[in-house]
Tab-separated table of C-alpha atoms and ligand atoms in Angstrom:
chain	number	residue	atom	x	y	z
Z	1	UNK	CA	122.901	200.098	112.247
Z	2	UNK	CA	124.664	198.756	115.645
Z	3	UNK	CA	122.640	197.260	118.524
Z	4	UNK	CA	124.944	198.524	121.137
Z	5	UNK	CA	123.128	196.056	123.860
Z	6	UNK	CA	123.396	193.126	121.463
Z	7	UNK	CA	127.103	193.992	120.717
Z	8	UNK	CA	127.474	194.056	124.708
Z	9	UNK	CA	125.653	190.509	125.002
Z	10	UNK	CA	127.540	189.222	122.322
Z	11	UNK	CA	131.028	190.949	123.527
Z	12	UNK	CA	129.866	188.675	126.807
Z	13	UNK	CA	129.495	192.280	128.912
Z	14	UNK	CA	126.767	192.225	131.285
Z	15	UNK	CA	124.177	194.892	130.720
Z	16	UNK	CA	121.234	196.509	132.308
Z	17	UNK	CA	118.415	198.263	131.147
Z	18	UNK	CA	114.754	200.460	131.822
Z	19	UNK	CA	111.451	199.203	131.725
Z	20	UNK	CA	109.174	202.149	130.029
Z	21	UNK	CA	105.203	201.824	131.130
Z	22	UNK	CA	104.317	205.153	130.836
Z	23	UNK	CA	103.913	207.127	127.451
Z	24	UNK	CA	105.634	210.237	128.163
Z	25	UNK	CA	108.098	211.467	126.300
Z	26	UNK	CA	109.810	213.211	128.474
Z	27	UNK	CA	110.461	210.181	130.563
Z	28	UNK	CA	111.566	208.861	127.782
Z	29	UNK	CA	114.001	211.534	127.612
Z	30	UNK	CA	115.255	210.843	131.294
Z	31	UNK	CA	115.309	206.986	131.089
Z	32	UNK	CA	117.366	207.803	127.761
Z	33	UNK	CA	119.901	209.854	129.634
Z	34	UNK	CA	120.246	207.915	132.650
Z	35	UNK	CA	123.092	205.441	131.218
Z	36	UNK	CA	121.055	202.346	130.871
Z	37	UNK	CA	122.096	200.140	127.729
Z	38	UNK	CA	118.967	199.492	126.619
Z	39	UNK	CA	114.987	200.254	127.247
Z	40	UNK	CA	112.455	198.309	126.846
Z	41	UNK	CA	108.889	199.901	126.132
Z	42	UNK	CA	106.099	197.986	127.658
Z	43	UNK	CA	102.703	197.342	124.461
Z	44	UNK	CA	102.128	194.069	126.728
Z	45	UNK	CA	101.385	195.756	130.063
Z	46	UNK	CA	102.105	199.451	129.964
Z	47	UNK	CA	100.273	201.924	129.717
Z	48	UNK	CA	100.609	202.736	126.058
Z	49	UNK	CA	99.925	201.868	122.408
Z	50	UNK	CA	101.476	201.554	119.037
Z	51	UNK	CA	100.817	205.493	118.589
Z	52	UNK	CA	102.523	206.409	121.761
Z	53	UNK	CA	105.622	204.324	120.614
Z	54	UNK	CA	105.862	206.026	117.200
Z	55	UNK	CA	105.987	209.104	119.271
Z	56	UNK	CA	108.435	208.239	121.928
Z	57	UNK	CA	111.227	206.079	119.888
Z	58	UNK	CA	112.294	209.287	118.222
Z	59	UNK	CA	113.386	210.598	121.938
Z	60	UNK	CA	116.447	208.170	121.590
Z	61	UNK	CA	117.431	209.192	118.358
Z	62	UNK	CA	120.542	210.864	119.625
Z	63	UNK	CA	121.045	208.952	122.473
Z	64	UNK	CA	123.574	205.632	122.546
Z	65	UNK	CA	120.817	203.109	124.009
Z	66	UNK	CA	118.772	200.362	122.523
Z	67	UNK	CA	115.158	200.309	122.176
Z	68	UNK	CA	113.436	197.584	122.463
Z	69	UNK	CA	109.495	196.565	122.871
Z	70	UNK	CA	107.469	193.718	124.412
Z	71	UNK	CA	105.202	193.060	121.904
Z	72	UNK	CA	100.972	193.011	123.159
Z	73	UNK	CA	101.311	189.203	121.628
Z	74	UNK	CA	103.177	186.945	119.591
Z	75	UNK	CA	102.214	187.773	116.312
Z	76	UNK	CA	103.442	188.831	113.254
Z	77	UNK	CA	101.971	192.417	112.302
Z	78	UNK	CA	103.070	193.386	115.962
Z	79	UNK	CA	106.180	192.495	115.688
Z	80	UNK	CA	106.863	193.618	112.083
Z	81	UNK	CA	104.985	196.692	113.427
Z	82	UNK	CA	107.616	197.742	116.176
Z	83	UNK	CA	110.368	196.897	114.012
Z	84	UNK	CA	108.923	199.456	111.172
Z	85	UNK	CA	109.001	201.968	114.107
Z	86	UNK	CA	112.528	201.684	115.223
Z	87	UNK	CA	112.506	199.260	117.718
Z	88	UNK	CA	116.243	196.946	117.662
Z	89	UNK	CA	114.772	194.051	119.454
Z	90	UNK	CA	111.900	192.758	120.371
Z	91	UNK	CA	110.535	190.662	123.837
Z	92	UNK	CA	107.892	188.177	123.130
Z	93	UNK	CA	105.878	187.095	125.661
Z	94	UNK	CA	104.433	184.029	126.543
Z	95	UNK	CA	106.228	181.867	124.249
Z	96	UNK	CA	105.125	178.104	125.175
Z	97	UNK	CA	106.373	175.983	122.255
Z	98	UNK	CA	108.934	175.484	119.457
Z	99	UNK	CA	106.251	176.433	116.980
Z	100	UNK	CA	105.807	179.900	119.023
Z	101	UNK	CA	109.469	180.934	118.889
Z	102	UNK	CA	109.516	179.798	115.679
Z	103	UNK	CA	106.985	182.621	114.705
Z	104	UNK	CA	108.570	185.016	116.266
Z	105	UNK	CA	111.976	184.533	114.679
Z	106	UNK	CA	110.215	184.463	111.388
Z	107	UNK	CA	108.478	187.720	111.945
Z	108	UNK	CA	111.901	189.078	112.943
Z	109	UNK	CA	113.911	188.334	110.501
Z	110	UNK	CA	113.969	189.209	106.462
Z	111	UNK	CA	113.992	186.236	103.845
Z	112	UNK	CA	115.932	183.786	103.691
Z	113	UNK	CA	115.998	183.645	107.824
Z	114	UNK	CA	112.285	184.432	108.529
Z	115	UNK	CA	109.923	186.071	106.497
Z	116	UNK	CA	109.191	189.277	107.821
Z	117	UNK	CA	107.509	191.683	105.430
Z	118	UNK	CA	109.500	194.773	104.048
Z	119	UNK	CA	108.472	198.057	105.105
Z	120	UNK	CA	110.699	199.115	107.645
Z	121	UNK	CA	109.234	203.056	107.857
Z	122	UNK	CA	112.160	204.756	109.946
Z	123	UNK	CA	114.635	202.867	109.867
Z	124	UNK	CA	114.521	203.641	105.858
Z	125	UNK	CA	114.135	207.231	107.220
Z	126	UNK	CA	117.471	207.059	109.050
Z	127	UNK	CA	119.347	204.574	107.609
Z	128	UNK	CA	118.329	203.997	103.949
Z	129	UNK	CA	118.111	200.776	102.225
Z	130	UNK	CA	121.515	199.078	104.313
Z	131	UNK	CA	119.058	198.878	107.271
Z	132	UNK	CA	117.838	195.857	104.723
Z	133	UNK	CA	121.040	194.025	105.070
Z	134	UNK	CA	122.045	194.903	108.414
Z	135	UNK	CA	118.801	194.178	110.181
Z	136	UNK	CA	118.527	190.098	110.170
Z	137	UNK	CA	121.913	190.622	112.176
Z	138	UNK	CA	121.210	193.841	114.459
Z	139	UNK	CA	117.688	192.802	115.926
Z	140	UNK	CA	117.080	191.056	119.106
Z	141	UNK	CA	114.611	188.431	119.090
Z	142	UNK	CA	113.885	187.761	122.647
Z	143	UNK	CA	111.454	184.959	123.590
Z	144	UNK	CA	109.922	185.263	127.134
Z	145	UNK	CA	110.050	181.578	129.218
Z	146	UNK	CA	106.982	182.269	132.176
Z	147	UNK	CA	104.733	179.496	132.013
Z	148	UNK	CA	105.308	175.600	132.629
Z	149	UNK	CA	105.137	174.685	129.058
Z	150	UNK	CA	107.999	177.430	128.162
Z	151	UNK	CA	110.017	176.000	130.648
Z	152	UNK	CA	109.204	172.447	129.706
Z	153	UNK	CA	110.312	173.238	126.026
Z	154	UNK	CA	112.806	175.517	127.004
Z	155	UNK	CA	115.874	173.503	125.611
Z	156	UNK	CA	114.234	173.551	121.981
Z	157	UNK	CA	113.151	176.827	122.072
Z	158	UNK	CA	116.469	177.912	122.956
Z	159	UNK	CA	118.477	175.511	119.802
Z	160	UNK	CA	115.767	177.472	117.517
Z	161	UNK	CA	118.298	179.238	115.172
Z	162	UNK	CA	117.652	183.262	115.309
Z	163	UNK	CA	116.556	183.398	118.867
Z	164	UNK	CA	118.796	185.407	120.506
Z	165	UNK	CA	118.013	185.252	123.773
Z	166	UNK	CA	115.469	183.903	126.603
Z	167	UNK	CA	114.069	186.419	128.395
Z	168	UNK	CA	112.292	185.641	132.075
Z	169	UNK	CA	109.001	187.112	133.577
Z	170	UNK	CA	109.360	186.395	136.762
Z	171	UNK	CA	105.744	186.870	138.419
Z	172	UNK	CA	104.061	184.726	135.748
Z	173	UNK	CA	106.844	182.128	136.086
Z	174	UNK	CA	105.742	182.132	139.531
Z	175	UNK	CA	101.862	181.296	138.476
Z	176	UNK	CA	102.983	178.500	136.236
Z	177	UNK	CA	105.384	177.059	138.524
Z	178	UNK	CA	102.087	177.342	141.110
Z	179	UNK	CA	104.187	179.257	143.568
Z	180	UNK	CA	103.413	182.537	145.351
Z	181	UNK	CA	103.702	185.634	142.896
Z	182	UNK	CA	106.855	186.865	144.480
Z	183	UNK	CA	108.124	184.153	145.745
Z	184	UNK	CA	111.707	184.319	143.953
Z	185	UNK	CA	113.386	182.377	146.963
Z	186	UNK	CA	111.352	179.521	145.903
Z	187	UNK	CA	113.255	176.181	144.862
Z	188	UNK	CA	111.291	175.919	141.890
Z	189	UNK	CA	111.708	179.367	140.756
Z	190	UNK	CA	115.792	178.830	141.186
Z	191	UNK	CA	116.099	175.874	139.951
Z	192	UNK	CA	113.340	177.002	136.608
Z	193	UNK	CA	116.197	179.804	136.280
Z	194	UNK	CA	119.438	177.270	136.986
Z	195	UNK	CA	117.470	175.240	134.234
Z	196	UNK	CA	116.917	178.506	131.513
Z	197	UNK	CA	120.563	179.807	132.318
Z	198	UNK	CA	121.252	175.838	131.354
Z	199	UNK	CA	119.500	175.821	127.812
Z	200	UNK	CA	120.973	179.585	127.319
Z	201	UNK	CA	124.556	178.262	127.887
Z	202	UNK	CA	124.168	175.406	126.335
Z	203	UNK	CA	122.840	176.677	122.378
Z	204	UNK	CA	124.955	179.806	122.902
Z	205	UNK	CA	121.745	182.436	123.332
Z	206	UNK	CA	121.538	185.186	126.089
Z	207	UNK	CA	119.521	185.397	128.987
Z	208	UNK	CA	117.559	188.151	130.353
Z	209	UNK	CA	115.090	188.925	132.932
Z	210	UNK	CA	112.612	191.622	134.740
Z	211	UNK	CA	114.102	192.600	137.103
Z	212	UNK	CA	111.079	193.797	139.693
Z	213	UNK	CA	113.874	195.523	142.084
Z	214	UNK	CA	117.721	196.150	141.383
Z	215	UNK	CA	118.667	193.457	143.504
Z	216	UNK	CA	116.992	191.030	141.910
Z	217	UNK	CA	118.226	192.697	138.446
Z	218	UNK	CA	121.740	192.231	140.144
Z	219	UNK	CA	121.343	188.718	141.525
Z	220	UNK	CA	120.348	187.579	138.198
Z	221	UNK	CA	123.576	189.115	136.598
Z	222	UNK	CA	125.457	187.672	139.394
Z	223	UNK	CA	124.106	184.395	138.337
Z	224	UNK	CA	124.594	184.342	134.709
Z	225	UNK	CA	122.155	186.338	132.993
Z	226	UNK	CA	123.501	188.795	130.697
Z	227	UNK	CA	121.013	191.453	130.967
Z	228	UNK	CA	118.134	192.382	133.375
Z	229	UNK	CA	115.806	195.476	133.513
Z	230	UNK	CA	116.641	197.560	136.963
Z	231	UNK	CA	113.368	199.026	137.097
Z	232	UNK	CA	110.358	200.922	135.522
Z	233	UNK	CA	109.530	204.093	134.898
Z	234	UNK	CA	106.722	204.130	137.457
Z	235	UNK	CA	108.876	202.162	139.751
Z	236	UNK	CA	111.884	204.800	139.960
Z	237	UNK	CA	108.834	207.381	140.187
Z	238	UNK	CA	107.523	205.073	143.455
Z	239	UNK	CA	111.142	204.937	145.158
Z	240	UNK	CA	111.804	208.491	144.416
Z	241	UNK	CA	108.315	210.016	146.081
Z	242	UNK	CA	109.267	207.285	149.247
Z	243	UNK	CA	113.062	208.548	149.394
Z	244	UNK	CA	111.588	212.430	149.422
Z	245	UNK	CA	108.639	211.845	151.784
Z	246	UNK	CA	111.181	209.728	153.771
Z	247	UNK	CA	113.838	212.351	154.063
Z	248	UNK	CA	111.062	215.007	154.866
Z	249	UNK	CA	110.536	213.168	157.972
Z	250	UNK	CA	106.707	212.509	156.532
Z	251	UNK	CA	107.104	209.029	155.775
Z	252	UNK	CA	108.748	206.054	156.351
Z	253	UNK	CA	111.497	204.352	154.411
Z	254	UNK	CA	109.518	201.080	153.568
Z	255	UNK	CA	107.044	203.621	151.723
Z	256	UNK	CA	103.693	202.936	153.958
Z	257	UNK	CA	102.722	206.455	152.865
Z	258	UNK	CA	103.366	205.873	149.193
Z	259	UNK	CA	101.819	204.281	146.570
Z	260	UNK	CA	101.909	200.428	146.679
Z	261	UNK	CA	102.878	199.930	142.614
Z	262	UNK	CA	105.780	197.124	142.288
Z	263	UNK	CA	105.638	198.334	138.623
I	301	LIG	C1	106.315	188.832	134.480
I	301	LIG	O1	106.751	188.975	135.639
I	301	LIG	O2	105.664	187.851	134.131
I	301	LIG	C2	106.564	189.846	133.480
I	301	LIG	O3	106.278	189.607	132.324
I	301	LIG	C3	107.112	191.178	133.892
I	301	LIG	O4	106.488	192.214	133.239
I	302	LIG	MG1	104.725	188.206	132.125
């Protein structure tokens, strides 16, 4: 098993990825063939469940991109869950405290690192029992930093050994930091990123974010983070039905006409 996104974090190669909200598989399929390094699939926020990700993961079997899921919560069966189904990394959200990361690395990682429970259904299927060995070193454990206590513990959460990386929601950031959701010019959303790049660089672990448009997927690269999502599933959908009504001459280029979905 190689996590091709992990090997480009690691390899210091700056990497971008999909945001999946929508169970269908053949968006799945397109995301999958689109050239992104890795996609995430959304059990926090999109519009699917643990049945609809058994059903979709297979899509990338042939495909050279890494799934990964946000976890509904920070807890154990879920995360041992979307391991069992494939996943190569998971993003954890709302992780507040030492202790929090700390359960999420131990429900990422086999004994002696963690203590994740063995039953890894497909990966067994594809891999056979080396996925056992391999795994503690091929999965992403991502812990999301979007609330005031996050960022207040976000140097120890980031020295926590088998964290890999931070990963940044930027919108609920925003609500902790009690600034406008949305307001990403803010000094105390910059300098809550300067300060999460900090703790990254400083205990060796990657950064990521959401990236709620590609330019402020490509700022964040620009600044330091090593991987950001570009956009969602629904989101491409949006831009693409505002770019066609557009060029029809039905609508205009901000998208009035068009659906007002960020994501
Ligand atoms: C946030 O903006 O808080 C996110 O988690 C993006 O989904
Ligand atoms: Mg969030």
């Amino acid at each position: 098993m190689l996590n091709t996104a992990l090997k480009k974090w690691r390899d210091g190669e700056k990497s971008v990825g999909a945001w999946s909200n929508l169970p269908d598989i053949h968006c799945t399929e397109l995301l999958a063939r689109s050239g992104f390094d890795w996609i995430c699939f959304d059990l926090q926020h999109g519009l699917m469940d643990y049945s609809d990700l058994t059903r979709l993961l297979p899509a990338l079997a042939a495909q050279p991109i890494t799934p990964l899921v946000r976890v509904a919560s920070n807890q154990s069966d879920q995360i041992g869950k979307a391991l069992d189904a494939g996943a190569q990394g998971v993003i954890v959200p709302m992780v507040n405290n030492v202790d929090g990361a700390q359960a999420a690395v131990d429900a990422c990682r086999y004994p002696p690192e963690g203590n994740r429970s063995c039953g890894p259904m497909r990966p067994l299927l594809l891999e056979g029992m080396a996925y056992l060995a391999e795994a503690n070193g091929q999965i992403a454990c991502l812990a999301m930093i979007e609330t005031q206590a996050g960022l207040d513990a976000v140097e120890e959460i980031a020295a926590i050994p088998g964290i890999d990386g931070l990963f940044v929601g930027p919108v609920d950031l925003c609500f902790g930091l009690g600034i406008a959701p949305g307001d990403f010019a803010h000094e105390k959303f910059t300098g809550a990123l300067t300060r999460i790049l900090e703790a990254c660089k400083t205990h060796g672990k990657f950064a990521g974010m959401f990236g709620y448009s590609p330019e402020l997927a490509m700022q964040a690269l620009d600044d330091g983070f090593a991987f950001a999502s570009l956009g969602t599933d629904i989101s491409f959908f949006r831009e693409g039905i505002v770019n066609g009504l557009h060029r029809a001459g039905i609508g205009g280029a901000d998208g009035e006409s068009a659906p007002k979905a960020g994501y």
